[in-house]
XYZ file of C-alpha atoms in Angstrom:
683
model
C -36.366 -17.133 48.784
C -38.371 -16.539 45.499
C -36.757 -17.201 42.098
C -36.784 -14.293 39.865
C -40.027 -13.937 37.871
C -38.625 -14.696 34.430
C -38.365 -18.782 35.605
C -42.133 -18.175 36.769
C -43.633 -18.189 33.157
C -46.906 -19.633 33.419
C -48.474 -22.168 30.889
C -50.507 -21.035 27.809
C -53.693 -19.298 28.212
C -52.894 -17.984 31.660
C -52.115 -14.538 33.080
C -48.634 -13.191 32.665
C -46.918 -11.096 35.009
C -46.148 -7.544 33.576
C -42.451 -7.879 34.273
C -42.307 -11.246 32.156
C -43.521 -8.953 29.385
C -40.900 -6.743 29.748
C -38.257 -9.148 29.905
C -39.478 -10.807 26.763
C -39.742 -7.503 25.051
C -36.381 -6.570 26.406
C -34.664 -9.596 24.863
C -36.729 -8.916 21.929
C -34.779 -5.552 21.501
C -31.596 -7.089 22.240
C -32.009 -9.141 19.580
C -33.122 -6.734 16.887
C -29.350 -5.135 17.428
C -29.881 -2.326 19.904
C -26.753 -1.635 22.070
C -28.401 -0.678 25.347
C -31.452 -2.204 27.083
C -34.681 -0.564 26.376
C -37.666 -0.573 28.447
C -40.979 -1.643 26.685
C -44.131 0.234 26.669
C -46.892 -1.999 28.242
C -50.735 -1.487 27.941
C -52.363 -1.765 31.403
C -55.009 -4.351 30.097
C -54.372 -8.015 31.151
C -52.508 -10.395 29.055
C -52.338 -13.943 28.559
C -49.452 -15.830 27.151
C -51.039 -16.812 23.806
C -51.584 -12.836 23.229
C -47.883 -12.435 24.162
C -46.646 -14.531 21.699
C -48.641 -12.715 19.028
C -47.109 -9.376 20.496
C -50.134 -6.954 20.101
C -49.155 -4.762 23.113
C -45.501 -4.344 22.675
C -43.540 -1.596 21.286
C -39.908 -0.755 20.801
C -38.387 2.549 21.603
C -35.137 1.620 20.334
C -36.540 1.416 16.626
C -38.992 4.363 16.108
C -41.989 3.615 14.182
C -41.497 -0.238 14.496
C -43.566 -2.416 16.432
C -42.040 -5.907 16.686
C -44.531 -8.886 16.272
C -42.854 -11.648 18.346
C -45.394 -14.335 17.131
C -43.433 -13.995 13.497
C -40.680 -15.656 15.413
C -42.523 -18.692 16.531
C -40.752 -21.829 15.219
C -42.023 -25.443 15.312
C -45.317 -24.582 16.366
C -44.577 -23.274 19.668
C -44.733 -19.440 20.866
C -41.954 -16.968 20.697
C -42.673 -16.603 24.265
C -41.851 -20.082 25.236
C -38.878 -19.778 23.060
C -37.955 -16.457 24.696
C -38.363 -17.992 28.281
C -36.021 -20.625 27.477
C -33.325 -18.460 25.854
C -33.754 -15.906 28.390
C -33.104 -18.523 31.345
C -29.838 -19.711 29.542
C -28.529 -16.177 29.227
C -29.102 -15.795 33.095
C -26.476 -18.650 33.186
C -24.025 -17.795 30.530
C -20.973 -20.112 29.776
C -18.327 -20.035 32.046
C -15.825 -18.521 29.759
C -18.143 -15.559 29.295
C -19.290 -15.020 33.143
C -18.381 -12.139 35.033
C -18.997 -11.697 38.653
C -22.174 -9.556 39.098
C -21.957 -6.317 41.149
C -22.007 -6.571 45.019
C -25.463 -4.665 45.064
C -27.156 -7.019 42.595
C -25.639 -10.221 44.256
C -27.207 -8.879 47.510
C -30.441 -8.163 46.075
C -30.523 -11.202 44.210
C -29.969 -13.163 47.553
C -32.476 -11.008 49.600
C -35.064 -11.628 46.808
C -35.727 -7.704 46.503
C -36.456 -6.069 43.069
C -33.929 -4.071 41.288
C -35.908 -0.986 41.019
C -38.334 1.190 42.989
C -41.273 -0.282 45.077
C -44.221 -0.963 43.481
C -46.316 -3.156 45.739
C -45.577 -6.254 43.457
C -44.371 -9.581 44.186
C -40.818 -9.479 45.691
C -38.171 -9.946 42.733
C -40.223 -8.420 40.129
C -39.676 -4.785 39.013
C -42.002 -4.145 36.119
C -39.867 -1.075 34.863
C -36.694 -2.527 36.236
C -33.644 -3.344 34.117
C -34.322 -7.071 34.558
C -31.546 -8.003 32.031
C -29.096 -5.698 33.388
C -29.513 -7.311 36.878
C -29.191 -10.892 35.890
C -26.517 -10.394 33.564
C -24.074 -7.716 32.382
C -23.745 -5.762 29.499
C -25.827 -8.420 26.981
C -24.193 -7.247 23.556
C -26.452 -7.399 20.673
C -24.523 -10.390 18.689
C -24.499 -12.424 21.974
C -28.225 -12.167 22.199
C -28.730 -13.004 18.320
C -26.668 -16.263 19.335
C -29.888 -17.554 21.092
C -31.836 -17.432 17.791
C -28.851 -18.502 15.029
C -25.855 -17.377 13.591
C -24.409 -13.956 13.995
C -25.985 -11.363 11.245
C -24.161 -8.479 10.382
C -25.856 -5.432 8.975
C -23.890 -2.803 6.817
C -24.053 -1.221 3.171
C -23.060 -3.866 0.899
C -23.560 -2.106 -2.191
C -20.740 0.734 -0.980
C -18.650 -1.914 0.518
C -18.731 -3.713 -3.149
C -18.046 -0.492 -4.829
C -14.932 0.042 -2.817
C -14.054 -3.567 -3.339
C -14.515 -2.875 -7.198
C -11.910 -0.068 -6.534
C -9.078 -2.013 -4.747
C -9.635 -4.592 -7.423
C -9.371 -2.566 -10.586
C -6.114 -0.867 -9.119
C -4.501 -4.219 -8.250
C -5.580 -5.906 -11.325
C -4.296 -2.629 -13.522
C -0.918 -3.155 -11.689
C -0.007 -6.710 -11.983
C -1.522 -7.584 -15.353
C 0.420 -4.502 -16.656
C 3.704 -5.423 -15.304
C 3.167 -9.208 -16.242
C 2.985 -7.868 -19.949
C 5.558 -5.248 -19.778
C 8.594 -7.171 -18.074
C 8.954 -9.913 -20.717
C 8.659 -7.094 -23.306
C 11.588 -5.017 -21.836
C 13.696 -8.110 -21.100
C 13.428 -9.206 -24.646
C 15.369 -6.232 -25.776
C 18.413 -7.369 -23.738
C 20.982 -9.927 -24.784
C 19.778 -13.236 -23.273
C 16.449 -11.658 -22.671
C 14.621 -14.653 -24.000
C 16.176 -17.344 -21.780
C 15.877 -14.976 -18.635
C 12.094 -14.566 -19.341
C 11.655 -18.431 -19.615
C 14.001 -18.875 -16.522
C 12.128 -16.118 -14.341
C 8.454 -17.989 -15.136
C 9.808 -21.262 -14.217
C 11.478 -20.270 -11.173
C 8.450 -18.115 -10.047
C 6.071 -21.065 -10.775
C 8.165 -23.593 -8.756
C 8.286 -21.013 -5.773
C 4.549 -20.918 -6.074
C 4.199 -24.737 -5.727
C 6.646 -25.170 -3.029
C 5.649 -21.817 -0.760
C 2.302 -20.844 -2.142
C 0.423 -22.663 0.761
C 2.155 -20.505 3.117
C 0.693 -17.477 2.173
C -2.798 -18.793 2.951
C -1.452 -19.804 6.193
C -0.836 -16.218 7.046
C -3.797 -14.710 5.531
C -5.951 -17.101 7.663
C -3.964 -16.244 10.938
C -3.920 -12.626 10.971
C -6.626 -9.638 10.591
C -8.208 -9.740 7.337
C -7.534 -5.917 7.106
C -3.883 -6.433 7.792
C -3.688 -9.353 5.411
C -4.916 -7.572 2.781
C -2.706 -4.542 3.183
C 0.212 -6.868 3.369
C -0.218 -8.565 0.208
C -1.217 -5.110 -1.539
C 1.840 -3.034 -0.434
C 4.099 -5.831 -1.044
C 3.045 -6.188 -4.411
C 3.349 -2.800 -5.242
C 6.688 -2.902 -3.775
C 8.009 -5.536 -5.658
C 7.028 -4.183 -8.875
C 8.836 -0.810 -8.043
C 11.988 -2.782 -7.123
C 11.940 -4.562 -10.439
C 11.340 -1.613 -12.295
C 14.596 0.138 -10.542
C 16.519 -3.001 -11.239
C 15.610 -3.361 -14.905
C 16.085 0.529 -15.600
C 19.655 -0.069 -14.082
C 20.178 -2.704 -16.464
C 19.278 -0.629 -19.157
C 21.253 2.261 -18.190
C 25.006 3.037 -18.226
C 25.852 1.337 -14.997
C 24.403 -1.967 -16.012
C 26.029 -1.777 -19.538
C 22.679 -3.032 -21.116
C 23.031 -6.491 -19.985
C 21.836 -8.690 -17.252
C 24.547 -9.471 -14.852
C 24.343 -12.866 -12.696
C 23.977 -10.737 -9.569
C 21.239 -8.871 -10.973
C 19.245 -11.815 -12.401
C 19.577 -13.428 -8.917
C 17.820 -10.636 -7.446
C 15.232 -10.411 -10.164
C 14.423 -14.375 -9.730
C 13.983 -13.699 -5.710
C 11.820 -10.523 -6.589
C 9.533 -12.557 -9.226
C 9.271 -15.371 -6.527
C 7.978 -12.863 -3.801
C 5.982 -11.152 -6.456
C 4.134 -14.299 -7.720
C 3.170 -15.671 -4.217
C 2.234 -12.060 -3.301
C -0.332 -11.793 -6.350
C -1.686 -15.264 -5.453
C -2.410 -13.947 -1.948
C -4.046 -10.845 -3.356
C -6.376 -13.032 -5.329
C -6.983 -15.323 -2.528
C -7.724 -12.183 -0.111
C -9.974 -10.482 -2.254
C -11.694 -13.274 -4.514
C -12.098 -16.055 -1.748
C -12.045 -14.077 1.480
C -13.473 -10.563 1.213
C -16.360 -11.530 -1.497
C -17.561 -14.207 0.938
C -17.718 -11.827 3.895
C -19.302 -9.444 1.539
C -21.895 -11.514 -0.026
C -22.638 -13.626 3.310
C -22.758 -16.595 1.101
C -25.649 -15.072 -0.611
C -25.891 -16.915 -4.072
C -27.284 -13.650 -5.921
C -24.751 -11.634 -4.558
C -22.142 -14.164 -5.139
C -22.986 -14.400 -8.667
C -22.942 -10.761 -9.382
C -19.688 -9.844 -7.316
C -17.908 -12.776 -9.142
C -19.083 -11.545 -12.404
C -18.112 -7.898 -11.874
C -14.609 -8.925 -10.500
C -13.822 -11.016 -13.572
C -15.350 -8.089 -16.004
C -12.822 -5.871 -14.239
C -9.708 -8.240 -14.595
C -10.336 -8.377 -18.104
C -10.664 -4.646 -18.796
C -7.407 -3.943 -16.757
C -5.610 -6.507 -18.594
C -6.352 -4.816 -22.330
C -6.073 -1.249 -20.947
C -2.848 -1.873 -19.078
C -1.548 -3.937 -21.807
C -2.684 -1.373 -24.301
C -1.095 1.497 -22.373
C 2.172 -0.115 -21.713
C 2.840 -1.153 -25.259
C 1.761 2.347 -26.835
C 4.384 4.320 -24.522
C 6.814 1.488 -25.027
C 6.461 1.697 -28.760
C 6.572 5.204 -28.915
C 8.810 6.560 -26.279
C 11.126 3.321 -25.557
C 11.974 1.137 -22.448
C 12.813 3.978 -19.968
C 9.487 5.913 -20.617
C 7.645 2.753 -20.201
C 9.467 1.960 -16.873
C 8.691 5.381 -15.605
C 5.051 4.935 -16.673
C 4.811 2.026 -14.633
C 6.468 3.308 -11.385
C 3.882 6.243 -11.895
C 0.881 3.900 -12.065
C 2.108 2.018 -9.185
C 2.465 5.409 -7.175
C -1.053 6.320 -7.960
C -2.452 2.915 -7.030
C -1.024 2.803 -3.403
C -3.023 5.651 -2.113
C -6.424 4.181 -4.049
C -5.587 0.685 -2.466
C -5.097 2.202 1.035
C -8.137 4.709 0.741
C -10.500 1.739 -0.682
C -9.122 -0.876 2.334
C -9.898 1.820 4.929
C -13.485 2.356 3.256
C -14.209 -1.185 3.221
C -13.329 -1.673 6.888
C -15.098 1.207 8.098
C -18.337 0.039 6.266
C -18.218 -3.601 6.860
C -17.147 -3.350 10.655
C -17.368 -6.309 12.954
C -17.945 -8.509 9.835
C -14.608 -8.609 9.192
C -13.615 -10.141 12.744
C -12.631 -13.645 12.781
C -14.216 -15.984 15.206
C -12.289 -16.780 18.424
C -12.236 -20.222 17.688
C -10.759 -19.877 14.157
C -7.055 -21.553 13.626
C -5.219 -18.328 13.480
C -7.624 -15.917 15.085
C -5.661 -15.419 18.382
C -2.260 -16.274 16.514
C -0.925 -12.648 16.980
C -2.823 -11.956 20.029
C -5.080 -9.126 18.247
C -8.447 -10.415 19.700
C -7.003 -10.854 22.906
C -5.296 -7.358 22.925
C -8.597 -5.712 21.758
C -10.571 -7.512 24.633
C -8.374 -6.981 27.454
C -6.569 -3.640 28.257
C -4.848 -5.174 31.799
C -1.780 -7.272 30.609
C 0.565 -6.384 33.204
C 2.557 -9.282 34.246
C 0.788 -11.549 36.814
C -2.609 -11.309 34.998
C -4.333 -14.169 33.379
C -4.115 -11.808 30.222
C -0.469 -11.364 30.232
C -0.248 -15.170 30.533
C -2.004 -15.762 27.735
C -0.219 -13.036 25.768
C 2.897 -14.861 26.548
C 1.426 -18.119 25.350
C 0.256 -16.646 21.838
C 3.891 -14.930 21.511
C 5.138 -18.606 22.129
C 2.904 -20.076 19.596
C 3.820 -17.365 16.987
C 7.471 -17.812 17.436
C 7.203 -21.591 17.239
C 4.750 -21.138 14.151
C 7.930 -19.431 12.323
C 9.835 -22.646 12.731
C 7.112 -25.065 11.710
C 6.503 -23.533 7.902
C 6.767 -26.775 6.879
C 3.972 -28.247 8.906
C 1.703 -25.457 8.312
C 2.351 -26.201 4.500
C 1.588 -29.726 4.814
C -1.541 -28.809 6.651
C -2.527 -26.659 3.827
C -2.089 -29.621 1.668
C -4.376 -31.867 3.948
C -6.980 -29.338 4.373
C -7.226 -28.925 0.417
C -7.975 -32.814 0.094
C -10.180 -32.827 2.826
C -12.619 -30.545 1.496
C -16.165 -31.163 -0.055
C -15.134 -29.044 -3.309
C -12.169 -31.142 -3.832
C -13.504 -32.743 -7.404
C -14.614 -29.231 -8.876
C -11.010 -27.988 -7.865
C -9.469 -30.712 -9.466
C -11.564 -30.368 -12.584
C -10.417 -26.845 -12.695
C -6.889 -27.927 -12.313
C -7.158 -30.291 -15.021
C -7.656 -27.566 -17.455
C -4.241 -26.185 -16.921
C -3.056 -28.958 -19.024
C -4.735 -27.397 -22.062
C -1.458 -25.820 -23.097
C -2.097 -25.669 -27.138
C -5.515 -25.197 -27.466
C -5.435 -21.744 -25.877
C -3.924 -18.438 -26.598
C -0.438 -19.132 -25.126
C 3.268 -19.276 -26.326
C 2.673 -22.535 -27.980
C -0.177 -21.552 -30.046
C 1.474 -18.376 -31.053
C 4.625 -20.488 -32.404
C 2.441 -22.966 -34.113
C 0.632 -19.853 -35.642
C 3.815 -18.358 -36.937
C 4.715 -21.812 -38.341
C 1.559 -21.838 -40.577
C 2.667 -18.374 -41.873
C 0.061 -16.467 -40.108
C 1.131 -12.698 -39.606
C 1.884 -11.110 -36.229
C -1.384 -8.880 -36.648
C -3.536 -11.910 -37.172
C -2.023 -13.423 -33.902
C -2.538 -10.181 -32.097
C -6.446 -10.527 -33.194
C -6.590 -13.996 -32.263
C -5.124 -13.128 -28.536
C -7.369 -10.103 -28.445
C -10.817 -12.219 -29.690
C -9.910 -14.780 -26.865
C -9.708 -12.078 -24.262
C -13.228 -10.454 -25.625
C -14.831 -14.037 -25.274
C -14.005 -13.808 -21.469
C -16.949 -10.848 -21.296
C -19.153 -13.161 -23.153
C -18.444 -16.358 -20.663
C -18.849 -13.952 -17.834
C -22.285 -12.845 -19.037
C -23.462 -16.378 -20.069
C -22.232 -17.461 -16.776
C -23.935 -15.016 -14.556
C -27.417 -15.894 -16.380
C -26.923 -19.566 -16.528
C -26.164 -19.884 -12.649
C -29.118 -17.750 -11.926
C -31.494 -19.982 -14.165
C -30.073 -23.188 -13.985
C -28.131 -23.406 -10.508
C -24.653 -23.716 -10.056
C -23.821 -27.381 -10.513
C -25.688 -27.503 -13.920
C -24.076 -24.286 -14.972
C -20.722 -25.896 -13.996
C -21.558 -28.736 -16.311
C -23.216 -26.666 -19.064
C -19.644 -24.499 -19.061
C -17.496 -27.671 -19.533
C -19.867 -28.920 -22.140
C -19.256 -25.831 -24.113
C -15.698 -26.190 -23.796
C -15.625 -29.646 -24.940
C -18.046 -29.198 -27.651
C -16.074 -26.382 -29.081
C -12.490 -28.422 -29.027
C -14.077 -31.714 -30.219
C -14.565 -30.370 -34.075
C -11.368 -28.265 -33.380
C -9.483 -31.660 -32.800
C -11.065 -33.299 -35.836
C -10.087 -30.227 -38.051
C -6.338 -30.469 -37.134
C -5.865 -34.138 -37.615
C -8.011 -34.450 -40.808
C -6.587 -31.296 -42.724
C -3.544 -29.783 -40.722
C -1.656 -32.679 -39.340
C -0.562 -33.996 -42.887
C 0.920 -30.734 -43.390
C 2.819 -30.699 -40.119
C 4.092 -33.826 -40.430
C 6.466 -32.708 -43.063
C 8.042 -30.294 -40.575
C 11.144 -31.485 -38.984
C 12.452 -27.990 -37.365
C 12.222 -27.776 -33.679
C 10.190 -24.850 -32.033
C 12.573 -24.533 -29.099
C 15.878 -24.444 -31.017
C 15.246 -23.032 -34.199
C 12.385 -20.391 -33.330
C 9.057 -19.318 -34.882
C 10.714 -17.516 -37.776
C 12.863 -20.476 -38.976
C 9.925 -22.728 -38.679
C 7.703 -20.345 -40.461
C 10.382 -20.153 -43.559
C 10.613 -24.204 -43.399
C 6.619 -24.752 -43.362
C 5.395 -25.887 -46.836
C 2.589 -23.186 -48.308
C -1.063 -24.226 -47.370
C -2.979 -26.742 -49.862
C -6.069 -24.476 -49.947
C -6.056 -20.562 -49.996
C -8.245 -18.630 -47.739
C -11.311 -16.940 -49.198
C -13.683 -14.338 -47.840
C -13.355 -13.142 -44.139
C -10.702 -15.533 -43.470
C -8.674 -14.115 -46.134
C -9.480 -10.634 -45.102
C -8.446 -11.463 -41.267
C -4.746 -13.010 -42.680
C -5.800 -16.541 -42.466
C -3.940 -18.517 -45.406
C -6.261 -21.172 -45.077
C -9.853 -21.986 -44.166
C -8.618 -25.001 -41.899
C -6.565 -22.598 -39.949
C -9.127 -19.924 -39.730
C -11.527 -22.684 -38.276
C -9.313 -24.249 -36.021
C -8.215 -20.854 -34.310
C -11.898 -19.760 -34.269
C -13.061 -22.824 -32.495
C -10.201 -22.180 -30.059
C -11.535 -18.744 -29.624
C -15.084 -20.046 -29.021
C -13.952 -22.467 -26.356
C -12.570 -19.961 -23.994
C -16.381 -19.009 -23.378
C -16.673 -22.295 -21.667
C -13.569 -21.737 -19.667
C -14.555 -18.136 -18.369
C -18.029 -19.713 -17.345
C -16.312 -22.578 -15.448
C -13.771 -20.554 -13.753
C -16.782 -18.389 -12.332
C -18.843 -21.347 -11.322
C -15.959 -23.141 -9.739
C -15.106 -20.064 -7.584
C -18.602 -19.608 -6.250
C -18.686 -23.370 -5.542
C -15.582 -22.745 -3.291
C -16.979 -19.821 -1.486
C -20.362 -21.727 -0.935
C -18.672 -24.749 0.478
C -15.209 -24.127 1.799
C -15.216 -22.446 5.607
C -13.965 -18.980 5.795
C -11.420 -19.556 8.466
C -9.149 -21.601 6.229
C -10.107 -20.683 2.671
C -6.625 -19.055 2.330
C -4.897 -21.958 3.191
C -7.126 -24.233 0.730
C -7.058 -21.379 -2.110
C -3.287 -20.983 -2.047
C -2.924 -24.819 -2.158
C -5.060 -25.189 -5.277
C -3.230 -22.296 -6.747
C 0.092 -24.012 -6.114
C -1.210 -27.213 -7.941
C -2.156 -25.148 -10.728
C 1.572 -23.691 -10.717
C 2.850 -27.679 -10.516
C 0.486 -28.298 -13.667
C 1.995 -25.438 -15.714
C 5.595 -26.725 -14.718
C 4.699 -30.103 -16.160
C 3.514 -28.598 -19.153
C 6.462 -26.721 -19.667
C 8.536 -29.751 -19.415
C 6.187 -31.863 -21.866
C 6.260 -28.963 -24.319
C 9.898 -28.845 -24.271
C 10.290 -32.753 -24.668
C 7.485 -32.231 -27.934
C 8.827 -29.356 -29.177
C 9.283 -30.607 -32.735
C 6.010 -29.521 -35.242
C 5.528 -32.982 -35.899
C 4.661 -33.700 -32.395
C 2.209 -30.918 -32.133
C -0.704 -33.388 -32.668
C -0.019 -35.194 -29.454
C -0.357 -31.783 -27.548
C -3.408 -31.365 -29.006
C -4.603 -34.687 -27.830
C -3.036 -33.864 -24.392
C -5.178 -30.737 -24.413
C -8.322 -31.971 -25.491
C -7.980 -34.939 -23.090
C -7.582 -32.710 -20.133
C -10.873 -31.187 -21.090
C -12.781 -34.462 -21.284
C -10.936 -35.397 -17.853
C -12.195 -32.355 -16.393
C -15.798 -32.725 -17.310
C -15.995 -36.523 -16.314
C -14.745 -35.423 -12.927
C -17.134 -32.361 -12.416
C -19.937 -34.709 -13.623
C -18.952 -37.438 -11.004
C -19.227 -34.770 -8.432
C -22.871 -33.610 -9.754
C -23.766 -37.082 -9.668
C -22.626 -37.657 -6.089
C -24.901 -34.537 -4.788
C -27.726 -35.776 -6.800
C -27.832 -39.262 -5.119
C -27.318 -37.644 -1.834
C -23.892 -39.098 -1.383
C -22.693 -35.539 -0.864
C -24.850 -35.010 2.248
C -22.810 -38.012 3.771
C -19.791 -36.050 2.741
C -20.903 -33.250 5.193
C -22.672 -31.224 2.427
C -25.637 -29.146 4.456
C -28.981 -28.859 3.103
C -28.089 -25.230 2.886
C -25.200 -25.652 0.741
C -26.895 -28.030 -1.472
C -29.699 -25.815 -2.037
C -27.526 -22.991 -2.893
C -25.748 -25.318 -5.276
C -28.499 -26.803 -7.147
C -31.504 -24.543 -7.154
C -31.745 -21.378 -9.386
C -32.096 -18.216 -7.636
C -31.631 -19.904 -4.181
C -30.103 -16.695 -2.324
C -32.432 -14.239 -4.032
C -31.809 -11.359 -1.965
C -34.799 -9.337 -0.797
C -33.355 -6.943 1.088
C -31.338 -4.583 -1.436
C -29.956 -4.356 -4.823
C -26.826 -6.344 -5.934
C -23.736 -4.328 -6.703
C -23.480 -3.115 -10.216
């Protein structure tokens, strides 16, 4: 019995049988992504293996007007025909998990050594025009054929998908940022509202630290589309329920006070909303963005920059709209406006998710060997329609169902596994440097800085201008990060961003200890006990009056104006590093565990905020404000040292010993390493 003609490929320079050329052309057509096997148009003149490797005579009817050149696929100096023969031989013997029995007629012809097509007088077993691949294997899918030459590559309109991603992100940020500003503003009007706001913030951060990694496990265990819809709809539902509950407390039924039962429900909602918000950030920024950009450096830079601009614009517009309605029409009108915003956002989010899913298609499918791909049996149910009792598919479904039930009882183990994965990642040091920045509690536009400004006699309009300037610096930081990453590379851009922040805060600390600290030492009132107004009344007048622009802006002294101005400048470096560390994460963390690792990182950030709340409560006296300044400045310095150590590790080659691949190192260190030549990045 004679073997198929594909296995009889001659050496270089010898004549090649026509069916061999057909097989190679069909394999090339399949690798290009055709859904069906196409016959190649073969010229009648004699051909050698050398000419076959250059491919002058092969044309692919599946792609009109396109003539594939097999010589361009040569690797390592060998011809593509030889590589095709090796790959084609492997496809004739597929993996046992993919192998299916041949049709009886095909098996009989193969045993008899007969051709699969019409009789042409050629050698037995070779049919020049017959479907060679179809006879030797069944349904060679295009993604399986591309596996012979490398990783799966999906082709879709990335620009259109990015635009729908921006739609979903702007709606999500608008709802979350507006309600994060509006809820404390409304609760502050009720008796005991300040204590309620502080308690809700503490409980939400604590729940994020304890249960945050669990949302990452869930997102990694289900389909990407289902996971995104769950967190988006859940977030909107929590906002609507919160609006109804607060409106009831403000109305006649609640008596204008927050009852213990209502506060307990509000605390549960705050915890769920905090976790769902983190899940939304993880799903869009750390998962869908990576799938959309395919880890291309240029696309990642542009998408990350655009999402951060959208975040800042949504926060500014949402807070302005809510504050305007609240000031002119009251709390009830503001709550109705918020509910209407949520009602409009739900259809927009569903439409954007559906459009992205339709455009991206198979790129959203998780590999079958990922930790959670088969947890709910989605992949299995899609592959097999026969799951009746007694079949192998039914048995596997029962195993998957049992695993899902057990996973519900082992959530603690899943959380611990998320922490273990986080500390095992190659991007651990940049993440720790990012977490260390959360210890910067006072040299930032937070509540402690606002209280300190009030203690120095700063008017409320100037404090609002300070916060708005810090938000505006976010746009500058994102633009500088975009330019710096493309010109210097990711690692150098991250180091430069932390350097900018440290360079701005160093003179800021000097101004405080040289000119402002002696005045603060005279204050004995407590920020936590007496409040900002009492501290402002007890504060001594500034020694030197402000002049010029500082006086026009409302600053009582030049020292305080310089102190606040340097804090504003430092926000540029913070936003630059936020973009850099996100791209480091997207480049180095596998997509199948990005949810668990991201949620663990967010949980550590929540723990850092909890620690800073405790430290600030212990050092709430204005005389101790200098200690908080030292702690904030030291946090930035420690972050810079950690990141510099990681950069030196990559440069010395130790990073490659930690499983940093050459492609990842190139994407991290070289500017424009991922320049996309196949299209224009999304605007």
